[in-house]
Amino acid sequence: MERIKQPLGPFFTWHRHRLSAWGINMQSVETQIIPRTSDIGNLTVRRALPSREKRSVGSFVFWDQFGPGELIQDVGLDVRPHPHIGLSTFSYLFAGTMQHRDSLGNDIVIGPGAVNLMTAGSGIVHSERSDPDSRASLSELFGIQSWLALPRSWEETAASFDHYGESRLPQFSENGVEGRVLLGDWFGLESPVSFPGDSMYVDLRMSENSAAQFPKGQEERAIFSAQGAIEIDGILYPQSELLVLAPGRDVRVVAPHGARVLLFGGEPLDGPRHLWWNFVSSSKERIEQAKIDWLGGRFAQVPGDDEFIPLPESS
């Protein structure tokens, strides 16, 4: 999908062209990524990371928007038990609920505005399903799941899981923008969510014609509007596209008709990462070992949820 350009004044246009001729970049958006789309039951899933254009933004190596969509009564969502290594999964919902179970014995239902952070480290298995109350009737589900690659020194740490209720996350409201700090620091508000890397993640609910500033502090940054088109540098970008920002400049985001916008980023990864299926590692050999361990039944099971997903032939 092409960018929809808005009219710019001749003075601004002349200066932008002149500065571009001098080698000065006037564009805040460095890369525009149109996610790949697939369906899981009644839900549309849009995957923006990893992509051919960009493999990661800070520690974020995976970015999925699921929904908005409706789940059929008595059917719901069923992501069977599957393994992870070398990453933290970060689950965040706008609407609906979902039940998380893992091989550590955690069993919790996540709702809108809360955060589930599961650190796989040396290995964990979890399932994600519609909870019994949601499954009993037609239900809605809409949210984001992202993966953050652990620093190399943390890749083999012990697995852990933390749930952060909505009330624990700092919130703010200013000039038509209501926000929640999910990870890291945002203008002095610090999230309690703990991740061993310099990362940030903020959720903004922007009213019509409101604006927000994304400061230049983080070296790698991206913007994703889950609902509503947003305007940057006079260019209107459709919803559900990942916009990777140029470093070293403050970026102003405008929501002409209102939007739900996610801002995230951090310091670059401390080296390349390999992704295969649900495994993330700085070592290809470690991923091969994880494949062998899953086939050999050496990952712990999820109590009360013993279905099995075979190792895919390719990923």
mmCIF file of C-alpha atoms in Angstrom:
data_model
loop_
_atom_site.group_PDB
_atom_site.id
_atom_site.type_symbol
_atom_site.label_atom_id
_atom_site.label_comp_id
_atom_site.label_asym_id
_atom_site.label_seq_id
_atom_site.Cartn_x
_atom_site.Cartn_y
_atom_site.Cartn_z
ATOM 1 C CA MET A 1 0.000 0.000 0.000
ATOM 2 C CA GLU A 2 1.443 3.338 -0.985
ATOM 3 C CA ARG A 3 1.792 6.265 1.347
ATOM 4 C CA ILE A 4 -0.985 8.818 1.098
ATOM 5 C CA LYS A 5 0.698 12.165 0.770
ATOM 6 C CA GLN A 6 -0.936 15.252 2.175
ATOM 7 C CA PRO A 7 -0.496 18.727 0.669
ATOM 8 C CA LEU A 8 2.584 20.574 1.898
ATOM 9 C CA GLY A 9 3.214 24.285 1.639
ATOM 10 C CA PRO A 10 5.614 25.382 -1.120
ATOM 11 C CA PHE A 11 8.058 26.900 1.395
ATOM 12 C CA PHE A 12 8.349 23.629 3.332
ATOM 13 C CA THR A 13 8.563 21.574 0.135
ATOM 14 C CA TRP A 14 11.354 23.770 -1.307
ATOM 15 C CA HIS A 15 13.400 23.540 1.886
ATOM 16 C CA ARG A 16 12.911 19.768 2.159
ATOM 17 C CA HIS A 17 14.174 19.266 -1.391
ATOM 18 C CA ARG A 18 17.103 21.620 -0.785
ATOM 19 C CA LEU A 19 18.121 19.809 2.422
ATOM 20 C CA SER A 20 17.783 16.425 0.697
ATOM 21 C CA ALA A 21 20.128 17.645 -2.035
ATOM 22 C CA TRP A 22 22.648 18.489 0.701
ATOM 23 C CA GLY A 23 22.387 14.940 2.066
ATOM 24 C CA ILE A 24 20.240 15.854 5.086
ATOM 25 C CA ASN A 25 17.369 13.418 5.684
ATOM 26 C CA MET A 26 14.066 15.162 6.359
ATOM 27 C CA GLN A 27 12.020 11.977 6.650
ATOM 28 C CA SER A 28 11.275 10.646 10.113
ATOM 29 C CA VAL A 29 10.080 7.275 8.782
ATOM 30 C CA GLU A 30 13.056 5.257 7.614
ATOM 31 C CA THR A 31 11.254 2.006 6.722
ATOM 32 C CA GLN A 32 7.564 1.270 6.135
ATOM 33 C CA ILE A 33 6.574 -2.375 6.647
ATOM 34 C CA ILE A 34 3.262 -3.848 5.476
ATOM 35 C CA PRO A 35 2.683 -6.927 7.673
ATOM 36 C CA ARG A 36 2.095 -10.406 6.310
ATOM 37 C CA THR A 37 -1.473 -11.517 6.976
ATOM 38 C CA SER A 38 -2.784 -14.940 7.943
ATOM 39 C CA ASP A 39 -5.865 -16.363 9.639
ATOM 40 C CA ILE A 40 -6.166 -18.373 12.842
ATOM 41 C CA GLY A 41 -9.765 -19.544 13.035
ATOM 42 C CA ASN A 42 -11.840 -16.351 13.079
ATOM 43 C CA LEU A 43 -8.869 -14.102 13.824
ATOM 44 C CA THR A 44 -6.695 -12.210 11.373
ATOM 45 C CA VAL A 45 -3.025 -12.104 12.377
ATOM 46 C CA ARG A 46 -0.699 -9.432 10.982
ATOM 47 C CA ARG A 47 3.035 -10.095 11.396
ATOM 48 C CA ALA A 48 5.356 -7.115 10.966
ATOM 49 C CA LEU A 49 8.541 -8.510 12.544
ATOM 50 C CA PRO A 50 10.632 -10.203 11.440
ATOM 51 C CA SER A 51 10.393 -9.028 7.835
ATOM 52 C CA ARG A 52 12.640 -8.734 4.822
ATOM 53 C CA GLU A 53 12.874 -5.008 5.423
ATOM 54 C CA LYS A 54 13.749 -5.217 9.129
ATOM 55 C CA ARG A 55 14.648 -8.125 11.390
ATOM 56 C CA SER A 56 14.433 -6.314 14.722
ATOM 57 C CA VAL A 57 13.822 -2.982 16.454
ATOM 58 C CA GLY A 58 15.863 -2.790 19.634
ATOM 59 C CA SER A 59 15.245 -6.094 21.431
ATOM 60 C CA PHE A 60 11.916 -6.610 19.604
ATOM 61 C CA VAL A 61 12.344 -9.466 17.110
ATOM 62 C CA PHE A 62 8.694 -10.452 16.615
ATOM 63 C CA TRP A 63 5.512 -8.386 16.296
ATOM 64 C CA ASP A 64 2.037 -9.855 15.778
ATOM 65 C CA GLN A 65 -1.309 -8.081 15.838
ATOM 66 C CA PHE A 66 -4.146 -10.563 16.367
ATOM 67 C CA GLY A 67 -7.691 -9.407 15.693
ATOM 68 C CA PRO A 68 -9.847 -7.522 16.116
ATOM 69 C CA GLY A 69 -12.159 -10.442 15.587
ATOM 70 C CA GLU A 70 -14.906 -12.559 17.086
ATOM 71 C CA LEU A 71 -14.411 -16.087 18.367
ATOM 72 C CA ILE A 72 -17.230 -18.572 17.886
ATOM 73 C CA GLN A 73 -19.041 -19.915 20.944
ATOM 74 C CA ASP A 74 -17.660 -23.258 22.185
ATOM 75 C CA VAL A 75 -14.725 -22.961 19.765
ATOM 76 C CA GLY A 76 -12.569 -19.992 20.786
ATOM 77 C CA LEU A 77 -8.782 -19.730 20.396
ATOM 78 C CA ASP A 78 -6.519 -22.744 20.952
ATOM 79 C CA VAL A 79 -2.756 -22.326 20.651
ATOM 80 C CA ARG A 80 -1.533 -25.704 21.886
ATOM 81 C CA PRO A 81 1.522 -26.129 24.154
ATOM 82 C CA HIS A 82 4.693 -25.111 22.333
ATOM 83 C CA PRO A 83 8.300 -24.406 23.401
ATOM 84 C CA HIS A 84 10.445 -21.267 23.509
ATOM 85 C CA ILE A 85 14.098 -20.489 24.231
ATOM 86 C CA GLY A 86 16.184 -17.293 24.359
ATOM 87 C CA LEU A 87 13.395 -14.715 24.495
ATOM 88 C CA SER A 88 10.671 -13.025 26.502
ATOM 89 C CA THR A 89 7.122 -13.078 25.144
ATOM 90 C CA PHE A 90 5.157 -9.904 25.821
ATOM 91 C CA SER A 91 1.359 -10.262 25.564
ATOM 92 C CA TYR A 92 -0.935 -7.228 25.667
ATOM 93 C CA LEU A 93 -4.676 -7.081 24.933
ATOM 94 C CA PHE A 94 -6.937 -4.245 23.848
ATOM 95 C CA ALA A 95 -10.108 -6.357 24.080
ATOM 96 C CA GLY A 96 -11.108 -9.815 25.244
ATOM 97 C CA THR A 97 -9.378 -12.316 27.515
ATOM 98 C CA MET A 98 -6.972 -15.203 27.072
ATOM 99 C CA GLN A 99 -5.764 -18.005 29.349
ATOM 100 C CA HIS A 100 -2.024 -18.553 29.739
ATOM 101 C CA ARG A 101 -0.644 -21.849 31.098
ATOM 102 C CA ASP A 102 3.008 -22.830 31.233
ATOM 103 C CA SER A 103 5.380 -25.582 32.305
ATOM 104 C CA LEU A 104 6.232 -23.696 35.504
ATOM 105 C CA GLY A 105 2.649 -24.243 36.663
ATOM 106 C CA ASN A 106 1.364 -20.730 36.015
ATOM 107 C CA ASP A 107 -2.295 -20.515 35.006
ATOM 108 C CA ILE A 108 -3.730 -17.014 34.582
ATOM 109 C CA VAL A 109 -6.318 -15.198 32.484
ATOM 110 C CA ILE A 110 -5.077 -11.934 30.979
ATOM 111 C CA GLY A 111 -7.497 -9.101 30.194
ATOM 112 C CA PRO A 112 -7.282 -5.681 28.493
ATOM 113 C CA GLY A 113 -4.578 -3.328 29.781
ATOM 114 C CA ALA A 114 -2.574 -6.007 31.610
ATOM 115 C CA VAL A 115 0.798 -7.467 30.608
ATOM 116 C CA ASN A 116 2.001 -11.068 30.561
ATOM 117 C CA LEU A 117 5.803 -11.312 30.395
ATOM 118 C CA MET A 118 7.126 -14.845 30.003
ATOM 119 C CA THR A 119 10.899 -15.241 29.954
ATOM 120 C CA ALA A 120 11.862 -18.484 28.250
ATOM 121 C CA GLY A 121 15.595 -18.435 28.920
ATOM 122 C CA SER A 122 16.903 -21.995 28.662
ATOM 123 C CA GLY A 123 13.423 -23.312 27.880
ATOM 124 C CA ILE A 124 9.723 -23.139 28.677
ATOM 125 C CA VAL A 125 6.479 -24.494 27.227
ATOM 126 C CA HIS A 126 3.155 -22.632 27.256
ATOM 127 C CA SER A 127 -0.314 -22.640 25.752
ATOM 128 C CA GLU A 128 -2.658 -19.760 24.962
ATOM 129 C CA ARG A 129 -6.356 -20.525 24.799
ATOM 130 C CA SER A 130 -9.738 -18.906 25.236
ATOM 131 C CA ASP A 131 -10.691 -19.098 28.917
ATOM 132 C CA PRO A 132 -13.894 -20.969 29.867
ATOM 133 C CA ASP A 133 -15.983 -17.797 30.309
ATOM 134 C CA SER A 134 -15.000 -16.482 26.848
ATOM 135 C CA ARG A 135 -15.554 -19.853 25.239
ATOM 136 C CA ALA A 136 -19.106 -20.033 26.616
ATOM 137 C CA SER A 137 -20.324 -17.322 24.228
ATOM 138 C CA LEU A 138 -19.350 -15.286 21.184
ATOM 139 C CA SER A 139 -16.319 -13.268 22.285
ATOM 140 C CA GLU A 140 -13.940 -10.624 20.970
ATOM 141 C CA LEU A 141 -10.135 -10.787 20.964
ATOM 142 C CA PHE A 142 -7.737 -8.021 19.934
ATOM 143 C CA GLY A 143 -4.155 -7.478 20.974
ATOM 144 C CA ILE A 144 -0.427 -7.598 20.320
ATOM 145 C CA GLN A 145 2.122 -10.262 21.054
ATOM 146 C CA SER A 146 5.771 -9.386 20.720
ATOM 147 C CA TRP A 147 8.992 -11.246 21.419
ATOM 148 C CA LEU A 148 12.065 -9.603 22.872
ATOM 149 C CA ALA A 149 15.404 -11.329 22.346
ATOM 150 C CA LEU A 150 17.251 -11.731 25.634
ATOM 151 C CA PRO A 151 20.792 -10.340 25.927
ATOM 152 C CA ARG A 152 23.330 -13.070 25.160
ATOM 153 C CA SER A 153 24.332 -13.300 28.823
ATOM 154 C CA TRP A 154 20.671 -14.033 29.689
ATOM 155 C CA GLU A 155 19.847 -16.553 26.960
ATOM 156 C CA GLU A 156 20.259 -19.547 29.285
ATOM 157 C CA THR A 157 18.712 -17.986 32.388
ATOM 158 C CA ALA A 158 16.045 -19.906 34.290
ATOM 159 C CA ALA A 159 12.546 -19.545 32.846
ATOM 160 C CA SER A 160 10.098 -17.227 34.640
ATOM 161 C CA PHE A 161 6.657 -15.679 34.268
ATOM 162 C CA ASP A 162 5.189 -12.397 35.559
ATOM 163 C CA HIS A 163 1.687 -10.963 35.266
ATOM 164 C CA TYR A 164 1.237 -7.194 35.651
ATOM 165 C CA GLY A 165 -2.353 -6.091 36.203
ATOM 166 C CA GLU A 166 -3.650 -2.937 34.546
ATOM 167 C CA SER A 167 -3.551 -0.971 37.817
ATOM 168 C CA ARG A 168 0.199 -1.597 38.213
ATOM 169 C CA LEU A 169 1.142 0.110 34.942
ATOM 170 C CA PRO A 170 1.699 3.905 34.988
ATOM 171 C CA GLN A 171 -0.934 5.877 33.103
ATOM 172 C CA PHE A 172 -1.133 9.488 31.939
ATOM 173 C CA SER A 173 -3.533 11.833 30.159
ATOM 174 C CA GLU A 174 -2.627 15.064 28.390
ATOM 175 C CA ASN A 175 -3.990 17.098 25.471
ATOM 176 C CA GLY A 176 -6.299 14.398 24.161
ATOM 177 C CA VAL A 177 -3.794 11.553 24.578
ATOM 178 C CA GLU A 178 -4.236 8.825 27.175
ATOM 179 C CA GLY A 179 -1.291 6.527 27.622
ATOM 180 C CA ARG A 180 0.029 3.525 29.488
ATOM 181 C CA VAL A 181 3.741 2.781 30.015
ATOM 182 C CA LEU A 182 4.192 -0.925 29.355
ATOM 183 C CA LEU A 183 7.975 -1.168 29.489
ATOM 184 C CA GLY A 184 10.807 1.195 30.333
ATOM 185 C CA ASP A 185 10.599 4.933 31.015
ATOM 186 C CA TRP A 186 8.361 7.539 29.395
ATOM 187 C CA PHE A 187 8.828 11.190 30.446
ATOM 188 C CA GLY A 188 9.615 10.167 34.023
ATOM 189 C CA LEU A 189 6.968 7.438 34.331
ATOM 190 C CA GLU A 190 8.587 4.035 34.793
ATOM 191 C CA SER A 191 6.922 0.685 34.151
ATOM 192 C CA PRO A 192 7.377 -2.059 36.773
ATOM 193 C CA VAL A 193 7.742 -4.650 33.991
ATOM 194 C CA SER A 194 11.257 -6.044 34.292
ATOM 195 C CA PHE A 195 13.330 -6.933 31.224
ATOM 196 C CA PRO A 196 17.145 -7.208 31.149
ATOM 197 C CA GLY A 197 17.687 -4.747 28.321
ATOM 198 C CA ASP A 198 17.307 -1.054 27.556
ATOM 199 C CA SER A 199 13.824 -1.158 26.017
ATOM 200 C CA MET A 200 10.618 0.898 26.034
ATOM 201 C CA TYR A 201 7.023 0.255 24.997
ATOM 202 C CA VAL A 202 4.095 2.686 25.325
ATOM 203 C CA ASP A 203 0.398 2.426 24.426
ATOM 204 C CA LEU A 204 -1.335 5.668 23.351
ATOM 205 C CA ARG A 205 -5.073 6.198 22.871
ATOM 206 C CA MET A 206 -5.177 9.338 20.763
ATOM 207 C CA SER A 207 -8.335 11.401 20.267
ATOM 208 C CA GLU A 208 -9.202 13.170 17.015
ATOM 209 C CA ASN A 209 -6.514 15.671 15.907
ATOM 210 C CA SER A 210 -4.367 14.995 18.969
ATOM 211 C CA ALA A 211 -0.575 14.797 18.739
ATOM 212 C CA ALA A 212 2.224 13.046 20.633
ATOM 213 C CA GLN A 213 5.987 13.443 20.609
ATOM 214 C CA PHE A 214 8.289 10.405 20.364
ATOM 215 C CA PRO A 215 11.659 11.597 21.733
ATOM 216 C CA LYS A 216 14.956 10.639 20.140
ATOM 217 C CA GLY A 217 16.429 8.949 23.217
ATOM 218 C CA GLN A 218 16.310 5.362 21.972
ATOM 219 C CA GLU A 219 18.605 4.496 19.066
ATOM 220 C CA GLU A 220 16.080 2.157 17.413
ATOM 221 C CA ARG A 221 12.383 3.035 17.472
ATOM 222 C CA ALA A 222 9.165 2.101 15.709
ATOM 223 C CA ILE A 223 5.507 3.131 15.639
ATOM 224 C CA PHE A 224 2.537 0.858 15.005
ATOM 225 C CA SER A 225 -1.055 2.090 14.868
ATOM 226 C CA ALA A 226 -3.382 -0.793 15.657
ATOM 227 C CA GLN A 227 -6.422 1.392 14.919
ATOM 228 C CA GLY A 228 -6.575 4.575 12.874
ATOM 229 C CA ALA A 229 -4.316 6.285 10.358
ATOM 230 C CA ILE A 230 -1.525 8.493 11.712
ATOM 231 C CA GLU A 231 0.341 11.422 10.232
ATOM 232 C CA ILE A 232 4.109 11.968 10.413
ATOM 233 C CA ASP A 233 5.939 14.738 8.528
ATOM 234 C CA GLY A 234 2.735 15.583 6.656
ATOM 235 C CA ILE A 235 2.345 12.005 5.348
ATOM 236 C CA LEU A 236 -0.681 9.918 6.307
ATOM 237 C CA TYR A 237 0.088 6.247 7.052
ATOM 238 C CA PRO A 238 -2.636 3.573 7.225
ATOM 239 C CA GLN A 239 -3.270 1.568 10.378
ATOM 240 C CA SER A 240 -1.547 -1.773 10.989
ATOM 241 C CA GLU A 241 1.739 -0.820 9.330
ATOM 242 C CA LEU A 242 5.066 -0.799 11.153
ATOM 243 C CA LEU A 243 6.959 2.456 10.776
ATOM 244 C CA VAL A 244 10.642 2.246 11.664
ATOM 245 C CA LEU A 245 11.961 5.693 12.583
ATOM 246 C CA ALA A 246 15.184 7.393 11.650
ATOM 247 C CA PRO A 247 17.521 7.756 14.659
ATOM 248 C CA GLY A 248 18.503 10.980 16.371
ATOM 249 C CA ARG A 249 15.360 13.046 15.916
ATOM 250 C CA ASP A 250 12.171 13.789 17.815
ATOM 251 C CA VAL A 251 9.115 12.578 15.903
ATOM 252 C CA ARG A 252 5.654 14.128 16.113
ATOM 253 C CA VAL A 253 2.702 11.803 15.576
ATOM 254 C CA VAL A 254 -0.760 13.192 14.739
ATOM 255 C CA ALA A 255 -4.037 11.236 14.781
ATOM 256 C CA PRO A 256 -6.441 13.097 12.433
ATOM 257 C CA HIS A 257 -9.388 10.840 13.246
ATOM 258 C CA GLY A 258 -8.185 9.255 16.490
ATOM 259 C CA ALA A 259 -5.938 6.197 16.814
ATOM 260 C CA ARG A 260 -4.548 3.464 19.058
ATOM 261 C CA VAL A 261 -0.793 3.809 18.705
ATOM 262 C CA LEU A 262 2.074 1.737 20.076
ATOM 263 C CA LEU A 263 5.560 3.199 20.390
ATOM 264 C CA PHE A 264 8.490 0.891 21.101
ATOM 265 C CA GLY A 265 12.235 0.473 20.734
ATOM 266 C CA GLY A 266 15.532 0.362 22.536
ATOM 267 C CA GLU A 267 19.248 -0.132 22.124
ATOM 268 C CA PRO A 268 20.351 -2.434 19.273
ATOM 269 C CA LEU A 269 20.804 -6.140 19.940
ATOM 270 C CA ASP A 270 24.216 -7.218 21.212
ATOM 271 C CA GLY A 271 24.800 -9.305 18.107
ATOM 272 C CA PRO A 272 22.815 -11.179 15.440
ATOM 273 C CA ARG A 273 19.902 -13.409 16.414
ATOM 274 C CA HIS A 274 18.627 -16.536 14.700
ATOM 275 C CA LEU A 275 14.888 -17.262 14.699
ATOM 276 C CA TRP A 276 13.478 -20.666 13.873
ATOM 277 C CA TRP A 277 9.863 -21.536 14.725
ATOM 278 C CA ASN A 278 9.501 -20.486 18.395
ATOM 279 C CA PHE A 279 13.221 -20.460 19.154
ATOM 280 C CA VAL A 280 15.489 -17.399 19.347
ATOM 281 C CA SER A 281 19.234 -17.605 19.938
ATOM 282 C CA SER A 282 22.565 -16.039 19.089
ATOM 283 C CA SER A 283 23.733 -19.597 18.270
ATOM 284 C CA LYS A 284 22.487 -21.771 15.406
ATOM 285 C CA GLU A 285 23.764 -24.805 17.290
ATOM 286 C CA ARG A 286 21.592 -23.921 20.289
ATOM 287 C CA ILE A 287 18.511 -23.843 18.066
ATOM 288 C CA GLU A 288 19.417 -27.246 16.632
ATOM 289 C CA GLN A 289 19.686 -28.596 20.170
ATOM 290 C CA ALA A 290 16.271 -27.140 21.033
ATOM 291 C CA LYS A 291 14.779 -28.976 18.045
ATOM 292 C CA ILE A 292 16.295 -32.259 19.270
ATOM 293 C CA ASP A 293 15.071 -31.609 22.819
ATOM 294 C CA TRP A 294 11.497 -30.948 21.656
ATOM 295 C CA LEU A 295 11.431 -34.069 19.497
ATOM 296 C CA GLY A 296 12.905 -36.076 22.345
ATOM 297 C CA GLY A 297 10.352 -34.882 24.907
ATOM 298 C CA ARG A 298 12.978 -33.168 27.055
ATOM 299 C CA PHE A 299 10.997 -29.951 27.544
ATOM 300 C CA ALA A 300 8.765 -29.865 30.641
ATOM 301 C CA GLN A 301 5.024 -30.268 30.070
ATOM 302 C CA VAL A 302 2.230 -27.831 30.857
ATOM 303 C CA PRO A 303 0.221 -29.218 33.806
ATOM 304 C CA GLY A 304 -3.333 -29.985 32.710
ATOM 305 C CA ASP A 305 -2.612 -29.242 29.029
ATOM 306 C CA ASP A 306 -0.732 -32.131 27.464
ATOM 307 C CA GLU A 307 -1.478 -31.673 23.754
ATOM 308 C CA PHE A 308 1.572 -31.753 21.507
ATOM 309 C CA ILE A 309 2.582 -29.669 18.479
ATOM 310 C CA PRO A 310 4.998 -31.537 16.161
ATOM 311 C CA LEU A 311 8.204 -29.840 15.092
ATOM 312 C CA PRO A 312 7.508 -28.144 11.739
ATOM 313 C CA GLU A 313 9.422 -29.239 8.667
ATOM 314 C CA SER A 314 10.457 -25.644 8.032
ATOM 315 C CA SER A 315 9.994 -22.250 9.639
#
